[in-house]
mmCIF file with all atom_site columns, C-alpha atoms in Angstrom:
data_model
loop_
_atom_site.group_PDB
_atom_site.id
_atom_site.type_symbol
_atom_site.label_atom_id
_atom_site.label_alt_id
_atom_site.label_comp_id
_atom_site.label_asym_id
_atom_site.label_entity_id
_atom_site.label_seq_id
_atom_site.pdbx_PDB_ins_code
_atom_site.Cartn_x
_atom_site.Cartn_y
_atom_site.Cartn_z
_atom_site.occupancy
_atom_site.B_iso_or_equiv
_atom_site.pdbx_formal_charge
_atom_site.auth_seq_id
_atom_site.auth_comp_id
_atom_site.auth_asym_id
_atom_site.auth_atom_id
_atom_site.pdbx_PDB_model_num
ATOM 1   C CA . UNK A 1 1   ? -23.773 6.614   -9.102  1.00 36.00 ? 18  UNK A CA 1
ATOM 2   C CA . UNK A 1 2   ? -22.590 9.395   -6.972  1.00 36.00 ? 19  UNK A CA 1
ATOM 3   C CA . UNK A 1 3   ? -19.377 7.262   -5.982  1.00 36.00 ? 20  UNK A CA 1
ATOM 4   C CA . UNK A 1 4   ? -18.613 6.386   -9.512  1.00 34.00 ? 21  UNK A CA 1
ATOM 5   C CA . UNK A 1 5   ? -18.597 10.551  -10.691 1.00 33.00 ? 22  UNK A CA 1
ATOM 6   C CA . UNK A 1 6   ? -16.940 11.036  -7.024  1.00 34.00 ? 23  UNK A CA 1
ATOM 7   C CA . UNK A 1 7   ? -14.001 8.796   -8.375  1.00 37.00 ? 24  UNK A CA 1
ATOM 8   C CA . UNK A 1 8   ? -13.961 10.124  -12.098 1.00 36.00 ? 25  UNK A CA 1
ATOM 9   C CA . UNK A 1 9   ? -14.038 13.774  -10.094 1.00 34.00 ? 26  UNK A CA 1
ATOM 10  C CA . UNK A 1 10  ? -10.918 13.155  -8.089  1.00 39.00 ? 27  UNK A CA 1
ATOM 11  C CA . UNK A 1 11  ? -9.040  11.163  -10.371 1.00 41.00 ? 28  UNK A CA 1
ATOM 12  C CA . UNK A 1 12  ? -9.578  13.772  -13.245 1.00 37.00 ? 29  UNK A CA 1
ATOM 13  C CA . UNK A 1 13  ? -8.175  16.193  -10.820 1.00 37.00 ? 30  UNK A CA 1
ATOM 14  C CA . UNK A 1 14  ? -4.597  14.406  -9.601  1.00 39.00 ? 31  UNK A CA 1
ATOM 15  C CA . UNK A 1 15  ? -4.373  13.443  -13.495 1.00 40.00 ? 32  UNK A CA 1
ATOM 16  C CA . UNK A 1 16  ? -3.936  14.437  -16.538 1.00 38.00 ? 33  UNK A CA 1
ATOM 17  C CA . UNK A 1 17  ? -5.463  11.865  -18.645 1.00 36.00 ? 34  UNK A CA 1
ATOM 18  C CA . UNK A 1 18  ? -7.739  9.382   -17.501 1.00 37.00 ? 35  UNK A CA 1
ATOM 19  C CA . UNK A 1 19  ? -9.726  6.534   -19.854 1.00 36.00 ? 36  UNK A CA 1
ATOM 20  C CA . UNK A 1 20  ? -12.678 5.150   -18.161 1.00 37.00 ? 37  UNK A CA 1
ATOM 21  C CA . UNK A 1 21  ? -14.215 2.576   -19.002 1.00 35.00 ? 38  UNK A CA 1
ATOM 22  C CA . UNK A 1 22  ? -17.788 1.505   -18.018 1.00 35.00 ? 39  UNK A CA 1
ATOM 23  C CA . UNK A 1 23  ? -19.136 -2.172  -18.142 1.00 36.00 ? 40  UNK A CA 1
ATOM 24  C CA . UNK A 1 24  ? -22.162 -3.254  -18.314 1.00 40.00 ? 41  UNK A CA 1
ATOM 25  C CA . UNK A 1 25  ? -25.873 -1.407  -17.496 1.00 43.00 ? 42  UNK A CA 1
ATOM 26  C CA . UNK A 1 26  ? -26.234 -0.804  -13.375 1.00 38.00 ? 43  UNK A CA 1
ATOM 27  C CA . UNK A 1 27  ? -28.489 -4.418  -12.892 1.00 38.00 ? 44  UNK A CA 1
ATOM 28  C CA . UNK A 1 28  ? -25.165 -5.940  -13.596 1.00 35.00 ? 45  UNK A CA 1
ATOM 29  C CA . UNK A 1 29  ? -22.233 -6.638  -11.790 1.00 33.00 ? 46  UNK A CA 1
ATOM 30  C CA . UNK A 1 30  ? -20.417 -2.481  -12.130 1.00 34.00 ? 47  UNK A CA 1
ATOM 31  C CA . UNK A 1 31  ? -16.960 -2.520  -12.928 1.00 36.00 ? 48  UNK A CA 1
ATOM 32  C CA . UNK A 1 32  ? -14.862 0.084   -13.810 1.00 36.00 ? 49  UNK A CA 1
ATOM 33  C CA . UNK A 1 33  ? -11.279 -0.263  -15.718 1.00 37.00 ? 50  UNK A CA 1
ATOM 34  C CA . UNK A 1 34  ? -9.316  2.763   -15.651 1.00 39.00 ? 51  UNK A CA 1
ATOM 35  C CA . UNK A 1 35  ? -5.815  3.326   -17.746 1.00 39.00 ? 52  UNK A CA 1
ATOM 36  C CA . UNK A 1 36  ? -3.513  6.254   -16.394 1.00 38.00 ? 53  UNK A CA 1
ATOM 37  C CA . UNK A 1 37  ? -1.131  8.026   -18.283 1.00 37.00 ? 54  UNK A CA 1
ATOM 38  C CA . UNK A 1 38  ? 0.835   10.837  -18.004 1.00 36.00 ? 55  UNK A CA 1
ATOM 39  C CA . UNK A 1 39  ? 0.629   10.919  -14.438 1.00 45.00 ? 56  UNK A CA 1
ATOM 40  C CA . UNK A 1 40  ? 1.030   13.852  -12.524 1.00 49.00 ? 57  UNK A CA 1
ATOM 41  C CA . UNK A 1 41  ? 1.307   11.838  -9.237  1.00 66.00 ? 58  UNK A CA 1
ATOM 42  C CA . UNK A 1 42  ? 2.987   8.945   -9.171  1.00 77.00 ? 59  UNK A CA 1
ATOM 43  C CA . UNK A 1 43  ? 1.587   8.248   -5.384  1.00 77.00 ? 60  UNK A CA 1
ATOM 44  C CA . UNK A 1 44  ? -1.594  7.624   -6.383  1.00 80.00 ? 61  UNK A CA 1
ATOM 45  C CA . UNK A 1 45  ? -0.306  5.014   -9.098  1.00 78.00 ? 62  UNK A CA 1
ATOM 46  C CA . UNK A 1 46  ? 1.266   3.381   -5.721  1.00 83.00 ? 63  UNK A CA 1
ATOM 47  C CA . UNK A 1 47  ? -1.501  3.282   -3.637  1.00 86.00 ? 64  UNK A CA 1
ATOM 48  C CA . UNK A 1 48  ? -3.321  1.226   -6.309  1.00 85.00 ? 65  UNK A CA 1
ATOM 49  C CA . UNK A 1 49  ? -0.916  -1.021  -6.387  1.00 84.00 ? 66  UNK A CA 1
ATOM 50  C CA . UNK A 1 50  ? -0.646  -1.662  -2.930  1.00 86.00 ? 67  UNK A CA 1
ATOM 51  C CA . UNK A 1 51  ? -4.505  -1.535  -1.940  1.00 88.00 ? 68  UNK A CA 1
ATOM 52  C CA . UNK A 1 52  ? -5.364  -4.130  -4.814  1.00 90.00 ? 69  UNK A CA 1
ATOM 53  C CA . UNK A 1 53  ? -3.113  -6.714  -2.895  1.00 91.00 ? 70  UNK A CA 1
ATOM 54  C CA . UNK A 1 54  ? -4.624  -5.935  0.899   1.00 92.00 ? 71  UNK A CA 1
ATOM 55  C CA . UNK A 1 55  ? -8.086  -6.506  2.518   1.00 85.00 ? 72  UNK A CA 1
ATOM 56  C CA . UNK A 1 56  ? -8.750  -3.535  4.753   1.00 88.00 ? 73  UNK A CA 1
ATOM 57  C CA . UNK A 1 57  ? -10.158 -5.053  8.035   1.00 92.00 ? 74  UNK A CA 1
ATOM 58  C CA . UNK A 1 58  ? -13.403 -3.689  9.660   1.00 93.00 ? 75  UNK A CA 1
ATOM 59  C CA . UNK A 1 59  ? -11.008 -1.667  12.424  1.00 94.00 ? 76  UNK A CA 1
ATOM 60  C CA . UNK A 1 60  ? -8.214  -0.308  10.515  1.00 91.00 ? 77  UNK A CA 1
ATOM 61  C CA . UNK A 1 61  ? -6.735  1.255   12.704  1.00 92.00 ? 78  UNK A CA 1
ATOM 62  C CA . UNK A 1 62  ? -6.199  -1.604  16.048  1.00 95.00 ? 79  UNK A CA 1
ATOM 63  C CA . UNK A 1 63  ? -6.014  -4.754  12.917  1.00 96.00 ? 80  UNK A CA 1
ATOM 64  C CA . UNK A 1 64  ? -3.327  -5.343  10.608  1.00 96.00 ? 81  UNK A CA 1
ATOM 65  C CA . UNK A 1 65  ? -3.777  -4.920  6.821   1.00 96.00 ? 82  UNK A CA 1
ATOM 66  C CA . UNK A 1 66  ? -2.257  -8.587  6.084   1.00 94.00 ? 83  UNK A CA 1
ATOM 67  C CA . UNK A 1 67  ? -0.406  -8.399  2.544   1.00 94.00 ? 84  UNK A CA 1
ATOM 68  C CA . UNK A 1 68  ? -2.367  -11.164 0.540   1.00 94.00 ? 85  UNK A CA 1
ATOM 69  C CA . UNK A 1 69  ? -0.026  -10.443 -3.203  1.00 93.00 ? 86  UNK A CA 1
ATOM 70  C CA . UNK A 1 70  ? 2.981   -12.467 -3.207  1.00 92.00 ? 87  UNK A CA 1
ATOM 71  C CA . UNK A 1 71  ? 5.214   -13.113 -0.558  1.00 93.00 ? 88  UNK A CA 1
ATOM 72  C CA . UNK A 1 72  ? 9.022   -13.416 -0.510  1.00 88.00 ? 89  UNK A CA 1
ATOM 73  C CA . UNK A 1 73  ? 9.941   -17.131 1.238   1.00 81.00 ? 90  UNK A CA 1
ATOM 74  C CA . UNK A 1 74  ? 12.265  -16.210 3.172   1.00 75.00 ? 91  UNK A CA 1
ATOM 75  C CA . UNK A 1 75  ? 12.261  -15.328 6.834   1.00 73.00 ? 92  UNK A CA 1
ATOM 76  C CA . UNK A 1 76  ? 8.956   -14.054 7.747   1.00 77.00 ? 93  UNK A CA 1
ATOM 77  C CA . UNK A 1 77  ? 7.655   -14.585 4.353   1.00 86.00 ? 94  UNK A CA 1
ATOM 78  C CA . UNK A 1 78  ? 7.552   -10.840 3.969   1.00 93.00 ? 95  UNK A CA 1
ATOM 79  C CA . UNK A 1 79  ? 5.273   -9.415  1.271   1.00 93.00 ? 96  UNK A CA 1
ATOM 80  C CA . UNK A 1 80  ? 6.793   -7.578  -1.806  1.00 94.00 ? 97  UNK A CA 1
ATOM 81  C CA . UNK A 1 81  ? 5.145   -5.679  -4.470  1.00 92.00 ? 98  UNK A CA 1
ATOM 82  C CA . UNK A 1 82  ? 7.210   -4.674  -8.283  1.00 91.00 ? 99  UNK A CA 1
ATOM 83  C CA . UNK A 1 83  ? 7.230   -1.254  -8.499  1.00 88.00 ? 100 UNK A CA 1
ATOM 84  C CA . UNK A 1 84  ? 9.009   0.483   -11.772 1.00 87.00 ? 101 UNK A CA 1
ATOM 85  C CA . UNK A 1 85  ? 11.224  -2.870  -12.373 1.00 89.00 ? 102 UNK A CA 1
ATOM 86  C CA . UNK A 1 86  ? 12.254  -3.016  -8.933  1.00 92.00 ? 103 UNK A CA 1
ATOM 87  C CA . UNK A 1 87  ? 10.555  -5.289  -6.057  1.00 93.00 ? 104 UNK A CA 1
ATOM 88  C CA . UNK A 1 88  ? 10.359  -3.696  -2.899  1.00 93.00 ? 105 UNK A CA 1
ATOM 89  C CA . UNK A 1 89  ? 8.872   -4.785  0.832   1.00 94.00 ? 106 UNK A CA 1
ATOM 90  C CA . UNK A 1 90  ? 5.515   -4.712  0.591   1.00 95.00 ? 107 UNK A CA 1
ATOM 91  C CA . UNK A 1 91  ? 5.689   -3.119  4.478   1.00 96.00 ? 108 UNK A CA 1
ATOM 92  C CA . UNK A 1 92  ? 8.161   -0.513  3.413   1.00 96.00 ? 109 UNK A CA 1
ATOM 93  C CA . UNK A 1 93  ? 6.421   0.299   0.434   1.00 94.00 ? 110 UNK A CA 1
ATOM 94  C CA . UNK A 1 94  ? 3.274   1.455   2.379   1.00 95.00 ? 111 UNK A CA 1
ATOM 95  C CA . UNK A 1 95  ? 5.349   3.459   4.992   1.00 96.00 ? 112 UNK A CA 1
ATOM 96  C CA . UNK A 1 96  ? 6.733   5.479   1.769   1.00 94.00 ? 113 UNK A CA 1
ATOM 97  C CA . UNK A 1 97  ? 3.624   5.692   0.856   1.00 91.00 ? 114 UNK A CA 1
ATOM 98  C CA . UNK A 1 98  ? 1.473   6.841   3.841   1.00 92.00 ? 115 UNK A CA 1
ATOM 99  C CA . UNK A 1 99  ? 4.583   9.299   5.203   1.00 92.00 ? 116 UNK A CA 1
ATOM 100 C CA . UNK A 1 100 ? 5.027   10.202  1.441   1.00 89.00 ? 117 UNK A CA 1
ATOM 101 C CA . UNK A 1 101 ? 8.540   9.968   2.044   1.00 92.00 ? 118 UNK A CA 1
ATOM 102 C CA . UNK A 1 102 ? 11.933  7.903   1.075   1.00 93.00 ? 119 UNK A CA 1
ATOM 103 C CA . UNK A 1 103 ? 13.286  5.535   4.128   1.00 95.00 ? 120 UNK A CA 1
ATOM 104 C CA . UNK A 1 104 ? 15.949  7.798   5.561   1.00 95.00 ? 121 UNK A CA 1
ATOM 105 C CA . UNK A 1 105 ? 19.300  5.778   4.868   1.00 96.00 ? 122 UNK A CA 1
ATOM 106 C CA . UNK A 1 106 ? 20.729  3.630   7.942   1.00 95.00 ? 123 UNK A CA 1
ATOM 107 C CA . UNK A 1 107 ? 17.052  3.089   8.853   1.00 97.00 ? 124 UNK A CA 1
ATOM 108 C CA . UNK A 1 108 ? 14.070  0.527   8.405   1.00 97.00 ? 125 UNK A CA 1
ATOM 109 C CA . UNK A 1 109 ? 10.610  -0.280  8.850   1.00 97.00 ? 126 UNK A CA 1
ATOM 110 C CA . UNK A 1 110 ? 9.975   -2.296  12.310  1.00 96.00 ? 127 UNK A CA 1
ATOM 111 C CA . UNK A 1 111 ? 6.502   -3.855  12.658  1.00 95.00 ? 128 UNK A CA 1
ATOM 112 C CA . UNK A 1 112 ? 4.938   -2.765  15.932  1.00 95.00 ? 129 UNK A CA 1
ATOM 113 C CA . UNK A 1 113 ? 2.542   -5.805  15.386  1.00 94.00 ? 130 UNK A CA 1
ATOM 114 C CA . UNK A 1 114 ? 5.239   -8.109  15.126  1.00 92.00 ? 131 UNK A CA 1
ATOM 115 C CA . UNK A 1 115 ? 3.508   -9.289  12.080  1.00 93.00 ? 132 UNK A CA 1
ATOM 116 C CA . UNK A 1 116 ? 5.852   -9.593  9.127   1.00 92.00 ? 133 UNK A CA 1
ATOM 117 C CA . UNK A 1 117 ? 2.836   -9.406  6.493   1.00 93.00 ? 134 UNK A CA 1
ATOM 118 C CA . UNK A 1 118 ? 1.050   -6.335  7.867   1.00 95.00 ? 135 UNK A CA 1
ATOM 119 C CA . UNK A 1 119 ? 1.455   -3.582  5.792   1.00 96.00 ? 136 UNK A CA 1
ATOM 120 C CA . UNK A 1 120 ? -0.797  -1.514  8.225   1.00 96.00 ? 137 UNK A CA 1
ATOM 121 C CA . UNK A 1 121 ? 0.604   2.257   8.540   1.00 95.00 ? 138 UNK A CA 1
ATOM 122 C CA . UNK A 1 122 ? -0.479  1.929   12.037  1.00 96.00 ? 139 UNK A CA 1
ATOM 123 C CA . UNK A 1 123 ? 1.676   -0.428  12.764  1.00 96.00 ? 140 UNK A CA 1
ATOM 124 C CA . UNK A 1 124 ? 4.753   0.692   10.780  1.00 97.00 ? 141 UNK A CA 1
ATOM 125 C CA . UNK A 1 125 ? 7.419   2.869   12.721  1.00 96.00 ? 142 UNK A CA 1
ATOM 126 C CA . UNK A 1 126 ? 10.845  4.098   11.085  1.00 97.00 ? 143 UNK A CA 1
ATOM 127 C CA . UNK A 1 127 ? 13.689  2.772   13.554  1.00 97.00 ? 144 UNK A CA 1
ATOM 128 C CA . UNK A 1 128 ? 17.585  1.804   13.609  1.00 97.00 ? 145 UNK A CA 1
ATOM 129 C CA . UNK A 1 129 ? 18.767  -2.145  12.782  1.00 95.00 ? 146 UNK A CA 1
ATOM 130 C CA . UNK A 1 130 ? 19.435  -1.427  16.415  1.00 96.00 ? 147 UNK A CA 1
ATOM 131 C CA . UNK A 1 131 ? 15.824  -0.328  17.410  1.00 96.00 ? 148 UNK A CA 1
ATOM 132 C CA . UNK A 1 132 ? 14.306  -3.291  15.398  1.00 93.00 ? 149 UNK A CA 1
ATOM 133 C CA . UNK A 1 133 ? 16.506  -6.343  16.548  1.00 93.00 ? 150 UNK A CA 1
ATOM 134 C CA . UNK A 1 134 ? 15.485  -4.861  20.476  1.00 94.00 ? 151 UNK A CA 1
ATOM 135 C CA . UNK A 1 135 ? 12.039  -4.973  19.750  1.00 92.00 ? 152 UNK A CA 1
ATOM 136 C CA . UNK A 1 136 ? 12.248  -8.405  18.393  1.00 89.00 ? 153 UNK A CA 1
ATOM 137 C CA . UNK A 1 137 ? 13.774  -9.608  21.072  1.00 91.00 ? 154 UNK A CA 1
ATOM 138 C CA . UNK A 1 138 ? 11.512  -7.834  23.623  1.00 91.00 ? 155 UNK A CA 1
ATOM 139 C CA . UNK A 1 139 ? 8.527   -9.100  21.749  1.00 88.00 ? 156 UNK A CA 1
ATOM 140 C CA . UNK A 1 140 ? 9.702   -12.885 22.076  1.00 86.00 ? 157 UNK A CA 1
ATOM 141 C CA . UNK A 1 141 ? 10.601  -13.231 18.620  1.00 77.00 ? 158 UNK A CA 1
ATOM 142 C CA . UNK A 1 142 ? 14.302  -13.755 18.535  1.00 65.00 ? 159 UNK A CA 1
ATOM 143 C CA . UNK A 1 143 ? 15.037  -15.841 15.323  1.00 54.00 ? 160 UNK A CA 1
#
């Protein structure tokens, strides 16, 4: 019970409106549906997207967070997430969103991990094309 009011507390507080919605009594399986509007911080709306498509492993920090939402096919089979009509990189989406900061033009998101569906901020770094392509190639995984 504490959690729940903990989560009502700090949601109420980054938002303006929030709906909750309780299921059923406590002997039950608890789940809560919330519906957001007007929101004063659009970053929160992001992490929820993003955290409702990764497993957080028991060491966060040393294991990847492997994207487990869609992926895109192509090389790497990156993860990507829909975000305001646009899709984006499920990786770069979570460096935006732990650094709470746009991708500086001419750069991009290299994967210390070398693991194209971690979305991990641990194992995110901004870099050059340049930067990336030499750690690829350092890490054995020229294409």
């Amino acid at each position: 019970m504490v959690v729940l009011i903990t989560v009502i507390f700090y949601y109420t507080l980054l938002l303006d409106t929030v709906i909750v919605h309780t299921a059923p009594p406590l002997e039950s399986r608890h789940t809560i549906e919330m519906e957001i509007f007007k929101q004063k911080d659009q970053w929160l709306h992001q992490c929820w997207l993003l955290y409702r498509s990764i497993e957080i492993p028991p060491h966060p920090e040393r294991d990847c967070w492997l994207w487990q939402g869609p992926v895109n096919g192509g090389p790497g089979n990156y993860g990507y997430i829909y975000y305001q009509g646009k899709k984006h990189l499920a990786h770069r989406f979570s460096w935006q969103i732990h650094h709470r900061q746009s991708i500086p033009e001419g750069r991009v998101i290299s994967h210390l991990c070398n693991r194209p569906q971690c979305v991990s901020p641990h194992h995110l770094e901004l870099a050059t094309q340049k930067q990336n392509m030499a750690h690829m190639i350092e890490s054995g995984r020229e294409g």
